[in-house]
């Protein structure tokens, strides 16, 4: 029993370190690749680490109208995202906290962070914060059902909503990716990834134009360590959703455990798949322009339709 507990602790610490260290790197790689594709110099891939270090050393300016919600939100967003990351298989099919929750727990934890972030946008009384909160909750109300339908599609094949069971059932059956239901679910979850991470064509993470920004509008009042926690949590959330996408539908390289030489192989495969997905995201952002806000529900309706077709196809075929 004690050996099992120690194994879980080691796996949790290893995946926690991977989440904290790898998330800013993925963000830096996407920014650098996008700049190079647009023939710009752009920041280096390690710039997000420098930004976080600089923000943690700065002081904070807290609005006089802010309540305890404003101070609690960065911590709630950061730790809820971390817990969601520990519930998904990254290197090994057996997630460290897989026994404590499955796909629904991951969705609810991410939703909890989003809820507090929207509250903090309203808490300061800023018009921009209220605007961003309203837009964020509208998008999440359309994106979460599509995410659930996509995950339920692969859960039916595994006979469980636990991500550990889903990844375990998918290992050795990569041919299932070619099934119509799997392809529909993959496309739906890919669109949800774009919307949830606030990337073009849904949102532009590099903009500060008041009329178009969504995520940035909610965190305009944050500074210093609080802003660092929110930005770090956003990078971790992006990594969690990307890992969920590639490991649920393309579990190549997933290992049975975190121990042994297989863990290095699993990390190598994870990095390779993340790099491939990052290149796809960069290409999509480069060839598309940002949508008008009122066109975003149409895109998410497509994701919901694809998720519905995936679920129906699972029963028909």
Short mmCIF file of N, CA, C and O in Angstrom, two decimals, residues 83-205:
data_model
loop_
_atom_site.label_atom_id
_atom_site.label_comp_id
_atom_site.label_asym_id
_atom_site.label_seq_id
_atom_site.Cartn_x
_atom_site.Cartn_y
_atom_site.Cartn_z
N UNK A 83 -4.78 21.09 -11.19
CA UNK A 83 -5.50 19.85 -10.86
C UNK A 83 -6.05 19.19 -12.12
O UNK A 83 -6.00 17.96 -12.26
N UNK A 84 -6.58 19.99 -13.04
CA UNK A 84 -7.08 19.43 -14.29
C UNK A 84 -5.94 18.79 -15.08
O UNK A 84 -6.10 17.72 -15.69
N UNK A 85 -4.75 19.41 -15.07
CA UNK A 85 -3.61 18.86 -15.77
C UNK A 85 -3.13 17.55 -15.19
O UNK A 85 -2.62 16.68 -15.90
N UNK A 86 -3.27 17.37 -13.87
CA UNK A 86 -2.84 16.13 -13.23
C UNK A 86 -3.82 14.99 -13.45
O UNK A 86 -3.53 13.85 -13.11
N UNK A 87 -4.99 15.30 -14.02
CA UNK A 87 -5.99 14.26 -14.27
C UNK A 87 -5.94 13.71 -15.69
O UNK A 87 -6.69 12.78 -16.01
N UNK A 88 -5.09 14.28 -16.53
CA UNK A 88 -5.02 13.81 -17.92
C UNK A 88 -3.72 13.05 -18.15
O UNK A 88 -2.70 13.36 -17.54
N UNK A 89 -3.73 12.03 -18.99
CA UNK A 89 -2.49 11.30 -19.32
C UNK A 89 -1.60 12.16 -20.20
O UNK A 89 -2.02 12.65 -21.25
N UNK A 90 -0.35 12.34 -19.77
CA UNK A 90 0.60 13.11 -20.57
C UNK A 90 1.70 12.21 -21.14
O UNK A 90 1.85 12.09 -22.34
N UNK A 91 2.45 11.58 -20.25
CA UNK A 91 3.52 10.68 -20.66
C UNK A 91 3.09 9.23 -20.51
O UNK A 91 3.36 8.39 -21.36
N UNK A 92 2.37 8.94 -19.42
CA UNK A 92 1.87 7.59 -19.15
C UNK A 92 0.35 7.59 -19.23
O UNK A 92 -0.30 8.61 -18.96
N UNK A 93 -0.20 6.45 -19.63
CA UNK A 93 -1.65 6.34 -19.75
C UNK A 93 -2.34 6.47 -18.40
O UNK A 93 -3.48 6.93 -18.31
N UNK A 94 -1.64 6.09 -17.32
CA UNK A 94 -2.20 6.16 -15.98
C UNK A 94 -1.91 7.55 -15.41
O UNK A 94 -0.80 7.84 -14.96
N UNK A 95 -2.91 8.43 -15.45
CA UNK A 95 -2.73 9.79 -14.95
C UNK A 95 -2.56 9.79 -13.44
O UNK A 95 -3.18 8.97 -12.74
N UNK A 96 -1.75 10.68 -12.87
CA UNK A 96 -1.51 10.69 -11.42
C UNK A 96 -2.78 10.82 -10.58
O UNK A 96 -2.92 10.16 -9.57
N UNK A 97 -3.71 11.69 -10.99
CA UNK A 97 -4.96 11.88 -10.26
C UNK A 97 -6.14 11.33 -11.04
O UNK A 97 -7.27 11.81 -10.89
N UNK A 98 -5.89 10.31 -11.87
CA UNK A 98 -6.95 9.75 -12.69
C UNK A 98 -8.06 9.11 -11.88
O UNK A 98 -9.22 9.06 -12.33
N UNK A 99 -7.75 8.64 -10.67
CA UNK A 99 -8.76 7.99 -9.84
C UNK A 99 -9.72 8.99 -9.22
O UNK A 99 -10.80 8.61 -8.75
N UNK A 100 -9.35 10.27 -9.17
CA UNK A 100 -10.17 11.27 -8.50
C UNK A 100 -11.13 11.99 -9.45
O UNK A 100 -11.90 12.84 -9.01
N UNK A 101 -11.07 11.69 -10.71
CA UNK A 101 -11.99 12.34 -11.64
C UNK A 101 -11.63 12.02 -13.07
O UNK A 101 -10.48 11.74 -13.39
N UNK A 102 -12.64 12.05 -13.92
CA UNK A 102 -12.44 11.76 -15.32
C UNK A 102 -12.59 13.00 -16.18
O UNK A 102 -12.23 14.11 -15.77
N UNK A 103 -13.17 12.81 -17.36
CA UNK A 103 -13.29 13.90 -18.32
C UNK A 103 -14.18 15.02 -17.78
O UNK A 103 -13.89 16.21 -17.96
N UNK A 104 -15.28 14.65 -17.10
CA UNK A 104 -16.18 15.67 -16.57
C UNK A 104 -15.51 16.51 -15.50
O UNK A 104 -15.73 17.72 -15.42
N UNK A 105 -14.68 15.88 -14.66
CA UNK A 105 -13.96 16.63 -13.62
C UNK A 105 -13.02 17.64 -14.25
O UNK A 105 -12.88 18.77 -13.75
N UNK A 106 -12.34 17.27 -15.33
CA UNK A 106 -11.42 18.19 -16.02
C UNK A 106 -12.20 19.38 -16.58
O UNK A 106 -11.80 20.54 -16.42
N UNK A 107 -13.35 19.10 -17.20
CA UNK A 107 -14.16 20.18 -17.77
C UNK A 107 -14.67 21.11 -16.68
O UNK A 107 -14.66 22.34 -16.82
N UNK A 108 -15.11 20.54 -15.55
CA UNK A 108 -15.63 21.36 -14.46
C UNK A 108 -14.54 22.19 -13.79
O UNK A 108 -14.77 23.33 -13.37
N UNK A 109 -13.34 21.63 -13.66
CA UNK A 109 -12.24 22.38 -13.06
C UNK A 109 -11.85 23.57 -13.94
O UNK A 109 -11.61 24.68 -13.44
N UNK A 110 -11.77 23.34 -15.25
CA UNK A 110 -11.49 24.44 -16.15
C UNK A 110 -12.62 25.47 -16.13
O UNK A 110 -12.38 26.68 -16.21
N UNK A 111 -13.86 24.99 -16.00
CA UNK A 111 -15.00 25.89 -15.90
C UNK A 111 -14.98 26.70 -14.62
O UNK A 111 -15.40 27.87 -14.60
N UNK A 112 -14.48 26.10 -13.52
CA UNK A 112 -14.38 26.83 -12.25
C UNK A 112 -13.41 28.01 -12.38
O UNK A 112 -13.71 29.13 -11.93
N UNK A 113 -12.27 27.78 -13.01
CA UNK A 113 -11.33 28.87 -13.23
C UNK A 113 -11.91 29.96 -14.10
O UNK A 113 -11.73 31.16 -13.83
N UNK A 114 -12.63 29.56 -15.13
CA UNK A 114 -13.24 30.55 -16.02
C UNK A 114 -14.31 31.36 -15.28
O UNK A 114 -14.44 32.57 -15.48
N UNK A 115 -15.07 30.70 -14.42
CA UNK A 115 -16.12 31.38 -13.67
C UNK A 115 -15.53 32.46 -12.76
O UNK A 115 -16.02 33.60 -12.71
N UNK A 116 -14.46 32.13 -12.03
CA UNK A 116 -13.84 33.10 -11.14
C UNK A 116 -13.19 34.22 -11.94
O UNK A 116 -13.18 35.38 -11.50
N UNK A 117 -12.63 33.89 -13.10
CA UNK A 117 -12.01 34.93 -13.92
C UNK A 117 -13.05 35.91 -14.42
O UNK A 117 -12.81 37.13 -14.47
N UNK A 118 -14.23 35.39 -14.78
CA UNK A 118 -15.31 36.28 -15.21
C UNK A 118 -15.81 37.14 -14.04
O UNK A 118 -16.12 38.32 -14.21
N UNK A 119 -15.87 36.54 -12.85
CA UNK A 119 -16.27 37.31 -11.67
C UNK A 119 -15.28 38.43 -11.37
O UNK A 119 -15.68 39.55 -11.01
N UNK A 120 -13.99 38.14 -11.50
CA UNK A 120 -12.98 39.17 -11.22
C UNK A 120 -13.08 40.31 -12.23
O UNK A 120 -12.80 41.46 -11.89
N UNK A 121 -13.45 40.00 -13.48
CA UNK A 121 -13.63 41.06 -14.47
C UNK A 121 -14.77 41.99 -14.10
O UNK A 121 -14.72 43.20 -14.37
N UNK A 122 -15.81 41.43 -13.46
CA UNK A 122 -16.94 42.25 -13.02
C UNK A 122 -16.67 42.92 -11.68
O UNK A 122 -17.28 43.95 -11.37
N UNK A 123 -15.78 42.34 -10.89
CA UNK A 123 -15.58 42.77 -9.51
C UNK A 123 -15.03 44.19 -9.41
O UNK A 123 -15.38 44.94 -8.49
N UNK A 124 -14.17 44.56 -10.33
CA UNK A 124 -13.53 45.88 -10.25
C UNK A 124 -14.43 47.01 -10.73
O UNK A 124 -14.11 48.18 -10.52
N UNK A 125 -15.53 46.69 -11.39
CA UNK A 125 -16.42 47.71 -11.90
C UNK A 125 -15.98 48.32 -13.21
O UNK A 125 -16.58 49.31 -13.67
N UNK A 126 -14.95 47.76 -13.84
CA UNK A 126 -14.47 48.29 -15.12
C UNK A 126 -15.41 47.87 -16.24
O UNK A 126 -15.87 46.73 -16.28
N UNK A 127 -15.67 48.79 -17.14
CA UNK A 127 -16.56 48.46 -18.27
C UNK A 127 -15.91 47.44 -19.19
O UNK A 127 -16.58 46.57 -19.74
N UNK A 128 -14.59 47.52 -19.36
CA UNK A 128 -13.89 46.55 -20.20
C UNK A 128 -13.92 45.16 -19.57
O UNK A 128 -14.05 44.15 -20.26
N UNK A 129 -13.80 45.10 -18.24
CA UNK A 129 -13.86 43.82 -17.56
C UNK A 129 -15.22 43.16 -17.71
O UNK A 129 -15.31 41.95 -17.97
N UNK A 130 -16.28 43.93 -17.58
CA UNK A 130 -17.62 43.38 -17.78
C UNK A 130 -17.85 42.93 -19.20
O UNK A 130 -18.48 41.90 -19.44
N UNK A 131 -17.30 43.68 -20.15
CA UNK A 131 -17.41 43.31 -21.56
C UNK A 131 -16.71 41.98 -21.82
O UNK A 131 -17.26 41.09 -22.47
N UNK A 132 -15.49 41.84 -21.30
CA UNK A 132 -14.75 40.60 -21.51
C UNK A 132 -15.41 39.42 -20.82
O UNK A 132 -15.45 38.31 -21.37
N UNK A 133 -15.95 39.62 -19.61
CA UNK A 133 -16.61 38.55 -18.88
C UNK A 133 -17.85 38.07 -19.63
O UNK A 133 -18.11 36.86 -19.72
N UNK A 134 -18.62 39.00 -20.14
CA UNK A 134 -19.81 38.63 -20.90
C UNK A 134 -19.46 37.81 -22.13
O UNK A 134 -20.08 36.78 -22.42
N UNK A 135 -18.44 38.24 -22.85
CA UNK A 135 -18.02 37.51 -24.05
C UNK A 135 -17.45 36.13 -23.70
O UNK A 135 -17.73 35.14 -24.38
N UNK A 136 -16.67 36.06 -22.62
CA UNK A 136 -16.06 34.79 -22.22
C UNK A 136 -17.13 33.76 -21.85
O UNK A 136 -17.04 32.60 -22.25
N UNK A 137 -18.12 34.15 -21.09
CA UNK A 137 -19.16 33.21 -20.69
C UNK A 137 -20.04 32.81 -21.86
O UNK A 137 -20.53 31.67 -21.90
N UNK A 138 -20.24 33.71 -22.81
CA UNK A 138 -21.00 33.34 -24.01
C UNK A 138 -20.28 32.28 -24.81
O UNK A 138 -20.87 31.29 -25.24
N UNK A 139 -18.98 32.46 -24.99
CA UNK A 139 -18.19 31.49 -25.75
C UNK A 139 -18.11 30.16 -25.02
O UNK A 139 -18.24 29.08 -25.63
N UNK A 140 -17.94 30.20 -23.70
CA UNK A 140 -17.84 28.94 -22.94
C UNK A 140 -19.14 28.17 -22.96
O UNK A 140 -19.14 26.93 -22.98
N UNK A 141 -20.27 28.88 -22.96
CA UNK A 141 -21.57 28.20 -23.00
C UNK A 141 -21.76 27.45 -24.31
O UNK A 141 -22.51 26.46 -24.36
N UNK A 142 -21.09 27.89 -25.37
CA UNK A 142 -21.18 27.21 -26.66
C UNK A 142 -20.09 26.17 -26.85
O UNK A 142 -20.28 25.18 -27.56
N UNK A 143 -18.94 26.39 -26.20
CA UNK A 143 -17.80 25.49 -26.41
C UNK A 143 -17.86 24.24 -25.54
O UNK A 143 -17.49 23.15 -25.97
N UNK A 144 -18.33 24.37 -24.30
CA UNK A 144 -18.33 23.23 -23.38
C UNK A 144 -19.20 22.08 -23.85
O UNK A 144 -18.79 20.91 -23.74
N UNK A 145 -20.43 22.31 -24.38
CA UNK A 145 -21.20 21.16 -24.88
C UNK A 145 -20.50 20.42 -26.01
O UNK A 145 -20.54 19.18 -26.07
N UNK A 146 -19.84 21.15 -26.90
CA UNK A 146 -19.11 20.50 -27.99
C UNK A 146 -17.96 19.67 -27.45
O UNK A 146 -17.67 18.56 -27.93
N UNK A 147 -17.27 20.18 -26.42
CA UNK A 147 -16.18 19.43 -25.80
C UNK A 147 -16.69 18.15 -25.16
O UNK A 147 -16.09 17.07 -25.29
N UNK A 148 -17.82 18.23 -24.47
CA UNK A 148 -18.39 17.05 -23.84
C UNK A 148 -18.78 15.99 -24.87
O UNK A 148 -18.51 14.79 -24.69
N UNK A 149 -19.41 16.41 -25.95
CA UNK A 149 -19.81 15.46 -26.98
C UNK A 149 -18.59 14.76 -27.60
O UNK A 149 -18.62 13.55 -27.85
N UNK A 150 -17.52 15.52 -27.84
CA UNK A 150 -16.32 14.94 -28.42
C UNK A 150 -15.69 13.92 -27.48
O UNK A 150 -15.27 12.83 -27.90
N UNK A 151 -15.62 14.25 -26.19
CA UNK A 151 -15.01 13.34 -25.23
C UNK A 151 -15.91 12.13 -24.99
O UNK A 151 -15.43 11.00 -24.83
N UNK A 152 -17.23 12.33 -24.97
CA UNK A 152 -18.14 11.20 -24.79
C UNK A 152 -18.02 10.20 -25.94
O UNK A 152 -18.23 9.00 -25.75
N UNK A 153 -17.67 10.69 -27.13
CA UNK A 153 -17.51 9.79 -28.27
C UNK A 153 -16.40 8.78 -28.02
O UNK A 153 -16.57 7.58 -28.27
N UNK A 154 -15.25 9.24 -27.54
CA UNK A 154 -14.16 8.31 -27.25
C UNK A 154 -14.42 7.54 -25.96
O UNK A 154 -13.91 6.44 -25.77
N UNK A 155 -15.22 8.12 -25.06
CA UNK A 155 -15.52 7.43 -23.81
C UNK A 155 -16.40 6.21 -24.05
O UNK A 155 -16.27 5.20 -23.34
N UNK A 156 -17.27 6.28 -25.03
CA UNK A 156 -18.14 5.13 -25.32
C UNK A 156 -17.31 3.95 -25.77
O UNK A 156 -17.53 2.81 -25.36
N UNK A 157 -16.29 4.21 -26.59
CA UNK A 157 -15.42 3.12 -27.05
C UNK A 157 -14.62 2.50 -25.92
O UNK A 157 -14.33 1.30 -25.94
N UNK A 158 -14.28 3.30 -24.92
CA UNK A 158 -13.50 2.79 -23.78
C UNK A 158 -14.39 2.23 -22.68
O UNK A 158 -13.89 1.54 -21.79
N UNK A 159 -15.67 2.55 -22.72
CA UNK A 159 -16.58 2.08 -21.68
C UNK A 159 -16.45 2.82 -20.38
O UNK A 159 -16.90 2.34 -19.34
N UNK A 160 -15.84 4.00 -20.39
CA UNK A 160 -15.65 4.78 -19.18
C UNK A 160 -15.35 6.22 -19.56
O UNK A 160 -14.81 6.50 -20.63
N UNK A 161 -15.73 7.15 -18.66
CA UNK A 161 -15.39 8.56 -18.87
C UNK A 161 -14.06 8.92 -18.24
O UNK A 161 -13.64 10.07 -18.30
N UNK A 162 -13.39 7.95 -17.60
CA UNK A 162 -12.07 8.19 -17.03
C UNK A 162 -11.04 8.32 -18.13
O UNK A 162 -10.95 7.47 -19.02
N UNK A 163 -10.24 9.38 -18.07
CA UNK A 163 -9.25 9.61 -19.12
C UNK A 163 -8.17 8.54 -19.12
O UNK A 163 -7.59 8.24 -20.17
N UNK A 164 -7.88 7.95 -17.97
CA UNK A 164 -6.91 6.86 -17.91
C UNK A 164 -7.42 5.65 -18.69
O UNK A 164 -6.67 5.03 -19.46
N UNK A 165 -8.70 5.32 -18.49
CA UNK A 165 -9.29 4.20 -19.23
C UNK A 165 -9.39 4.50 -20.72
O UNK A 165 -9.18 3.62 -21.56
N UNK A 166 -9.71 5.74 -21.06
CA UNK A 166 -9.80 6.12 -22.47
C UNK A 166 -8.44 5.98 -23.16
O UNK A 166 -8.33 5.42 -24.25
N UNK A 167 -7.39 6.49 -22.50
CA UNK A 167 -6.05 6.40 -23.08
C UNK A 167 -5.59 4.95 -23.13
O UNK A 167 -4.97 4.52 -24.12
N UNK A 168 -5.90 4.16 -22.10
CA UNK A 168 -5.50 2.76 -22.10
C UNK A 168 -6.18 1.97 -23.20
O UNK A 168 -5.56 1.09 -23.83
N UNK A 169 -7.46 2.26 -23.45
CA UNK A 169 -8.17 1.55 -24.52
C UNK A 169 -7.69 1.97 -25.90
O UNK A 169 -7.76 1.19 -26.86
N UNK A 170 -7.20 3.22 -26.01
CA UNK A 170 -6.77 3.72 -27.32
C UNK A 170 -5.38 3.24 -27.70
O UNK A 170 -5.03 3.21 -28.89
N UNK A 171 -4.55 2.87 -26.70
CA UNK A 171 -3.20 2.40 -26.99
C UNK A 171 -3.25 1.10 -27.80
O UNK A 171 -3.93 0.16 -27.44
N UNK A 172 -2.55 1.06 -28.86
CA UNK A 172 -2.54 -0.12 -29.72
C UNK A 172 -3.69 -0.18 -30.70
O UNK A 172 -3.80 -1.14 -31.47
N UNK A 173 -4.57 0.83 -30.67
CA UNK A 173 -5.70 0.87 -31.60
C UNK A 173 -5.72 2.20 -32.33
O UNK A 173 -6.75 2.86 -32.43
N UNK A 174 -4.57 2.64 -32.80
CA UNK A 174 -4.48 3.93 -33.48
C UNK A 174 -5.28 3.98 -34.77
O UNK A 174 -5.60 5.05 -35.27
N UNK A 175 -5.63 2.79 -35.29
CA UNK A 175 -6.44 2.76 -36.51
C UNK A 175 -7.82 3.34 -36.28
O UNK A 175 -8.51 3.75 -37.22
N UNK A 176 -8.25 3.41 -35.00
CA UNK A 176 -9.58 3.94 -34.71
C UNK A 176 -9.67 5.41 -35.08
O UNK A 176 -10.77 5.94 -35.24
N UNK A 177 -8.52 6.09 -35.21
CA UNK A 177 -8.55 7.50 -35.58
C UNK A 177 -9.18 7.69 -36.96
O UNK A 177 -9.72 8.76 -37.25
N UNK A 178 -9.12 6.67 -37.80
CA UNK A 178 -9.68 6.77 -39.15
C UNK A 178 -11.18 6.54 -39.18
O UNK A 178 -11.81 6.72 -40.23
N UNK A 179 -11.77 6.13 -38.07
CA UNK A 179 -13.22 5.93 -38.02
C UNK A 179 -13.93 7.28 -38.14
O UNK A 179 -13.44 8.29 -37.64
N UNK A 180 -15.09 7.32 -38.81
CA UNK A 180 -15.79 8.60 -38.99
C UNK A 180 -16.11 9.30 -37.67
O UNK A 180 -15.94 10.52 -37.55
N UNK A 181 -16.55 8.54 -36.67
CA UNK A 181 -16.90 9.15 -35.39
C UNK A 181 -15.68 9.80 -34.75
O UNK A 181 -15.76 10.92 -34.20
N UNK A 182 -14.52 9.13 -34.83
CA UNK A 182 -13.31 9.69 -34.23
C UNK A 182 -12.85 10.95 -34.95
O UNK A 182 -12.41 11.91 -34.33
N UNK A 183 -12.99 10.96 -36.27
CA UNK A 183 -12.57 12.14 -37.04
C UNK A 183 -13.47 13.33 -36.75
O UNK A 183 -13.00 14.46 -36.62
N UNK A 184 -14.78 13.09 -36.64
CA UNK A 184 -15.70 14.17 -36.30
C UNK A 184 -15.39 14.72 -34.90
O UNK A 184 -15.37 15.94 -34.69
N UNK A 185 -15.16 13.81 -33.94
CA UNK A 185 -14.87 14.23 -32.58
C UNK A 185 -13.55 14.99 -32.51
O UNK A 185 -13.43 15.98 -31.77
N UNK A 186 -12.55 14.54 -33.26
CA UNK A 186 -11.26 15.23 -33.29
C UNK A 186 -11.43 16.66 -33.82
O UNK A 186 -10.88 17.61 -33.26
N UNK A 187 -12.20 16.81 -34.91
CA UNK A 187 -12.41 18.14 -35.48
C UNK A 187 -13.17 19.04 -34.51
O UNK A 187 -12.85 20.23 -34.36
N UNK A 188 -14.17 18.48 -33.81
CA UNK A 188 -14.93 19.28 -32.84
C UNK A 188 -14.04 19.75 -31.70
O UNK A 188 -14.08 20.92 -31.29
N UNK A 189 -13.21 18.84 -31.16
CA UNK A 189 -12.34 19.21 -30.04
C UNK A 189 -11.25 20.18 -30.49
O UNK A 189 -10.81 21.03 -29.70
N UNK A 190 -10.81 20.09 -31.74
CA UNK A 190 -9.81 21.03 -32.25
C UNK A 190 -10.40 22.44 -32.31
O UNK A 190 -9.72 23.42 -31.97
N UNK A 191 -11.65 22.57 -32.74
CA UNK A 191 -12.30 23.89 -32.76
C UNK A 191 -12.49 24.43 -31.35
O UNK A 191 -12.34 25.63 -31.11
N UNK A 192 -12.83 23.54 -30.42
CA UNK A 192 -12.97 23.96 -29.02
C UNK A 192 -11.63 24.44 -28.47
O UNK A 192 -11.56 25.41 -27.71
N UNK A 193 -10.55 23.76 -28.84
CA UNK A 193 -9.21 24.18 -28.42
C UNK A 193 -8.92 25.60 -28.87
O UNK A 193 -8.40 26.42 -28.08
N UNK A 194 -9.25 25.93 -30.10
CA UNK A 194 -9.02 27.28 -30.61
C UNK A 194 -9.83 28.31 -29.82
O UNK A 194 -9.33 29.38 -29.46
N UNK A 195 -11.09 27.96 -29.51
CA UNK A 195 -11.95 28.90 -28.79
C UNK A 195 -11.54 29.05 -27.34
O UNK A 195 -11.49 30.17 -26.80
N UNK A 196 -11.23 27.94 -26.68
CA UNK A 196 -10.91 27.97 -25.25
C UNK A 196 -9.58 28.67 -24.97
O UNK A 196 -9.40 29.25 -23.89
N UNK A 197 -8.66 28.59 -25.89
CA UNK A 197 -7.36 29.24 -25.68
C UNK A 197 -7.32 30.66 -26.26
O UNK A 197 -6.28 31.32 -26.18
N UNK A 198 -8.43 31.11 -26.83
CA UNK A 198 -8.51 32.47 -27.31
C UNK A 198 -7.59 32.78 -28.47
O UNK A 198 -6.94 33.83 -28.49
N UNK A 199 -7.53 31.90 -29.43
CA UNK A 199 -6.64 32.09 -30.58
C UNK A 199 -7.46 32.48 -31.80
O UNK A 199 -8.68 32.32 -31.84
N UNK A 200 -6.76 33.02 -32.80
CA UNK A 200 -7.42 33.38 -34.06
C UNK A 200 -7.99 32.12 -34.70
O UNK A 200 -7.33 31.08 -34.70
N UNK A 201 -9.22 32.17 -35.24
CA UNK A 201 -10.06 33.34 -35.55
C UNK A 201 -11.04 33.75 -34.46
O UNK A 201 -11.82 34.67 -34.68
N UNK A 202 -11.03 33.10 -33.29
CA UNK A 202 -11.98 33.47 -32.23
C UNK A 202 -11.51 34.72 -31.50
O UNK A 202 -12.28 35.66 -31.28
N UNK A 203 -10.26 34.75 -31.08
CA UNK A 203 -9.69 35.89 -30.36
C UNK A 203 -8.23 36.01 -30.75
O UNK A 203 -7.63 35.07 -31.26
N UNK A 204 -7.67 37.17 -30.49
CA UNK A 204 -6.25 37.39 -30.77
C UNK A 204 -5.52 37.58 -29.45
O UNK A 204 -5.71 38.59 -28.77
N UNK A 205 -4.68 36.61 -29.04
CA UNK A 205 -4.02 36.72 -27.73
C UNK A 205 -3.00 37.84 -27.66
O UNK A 205 -2.54 38.18 -26.56
#
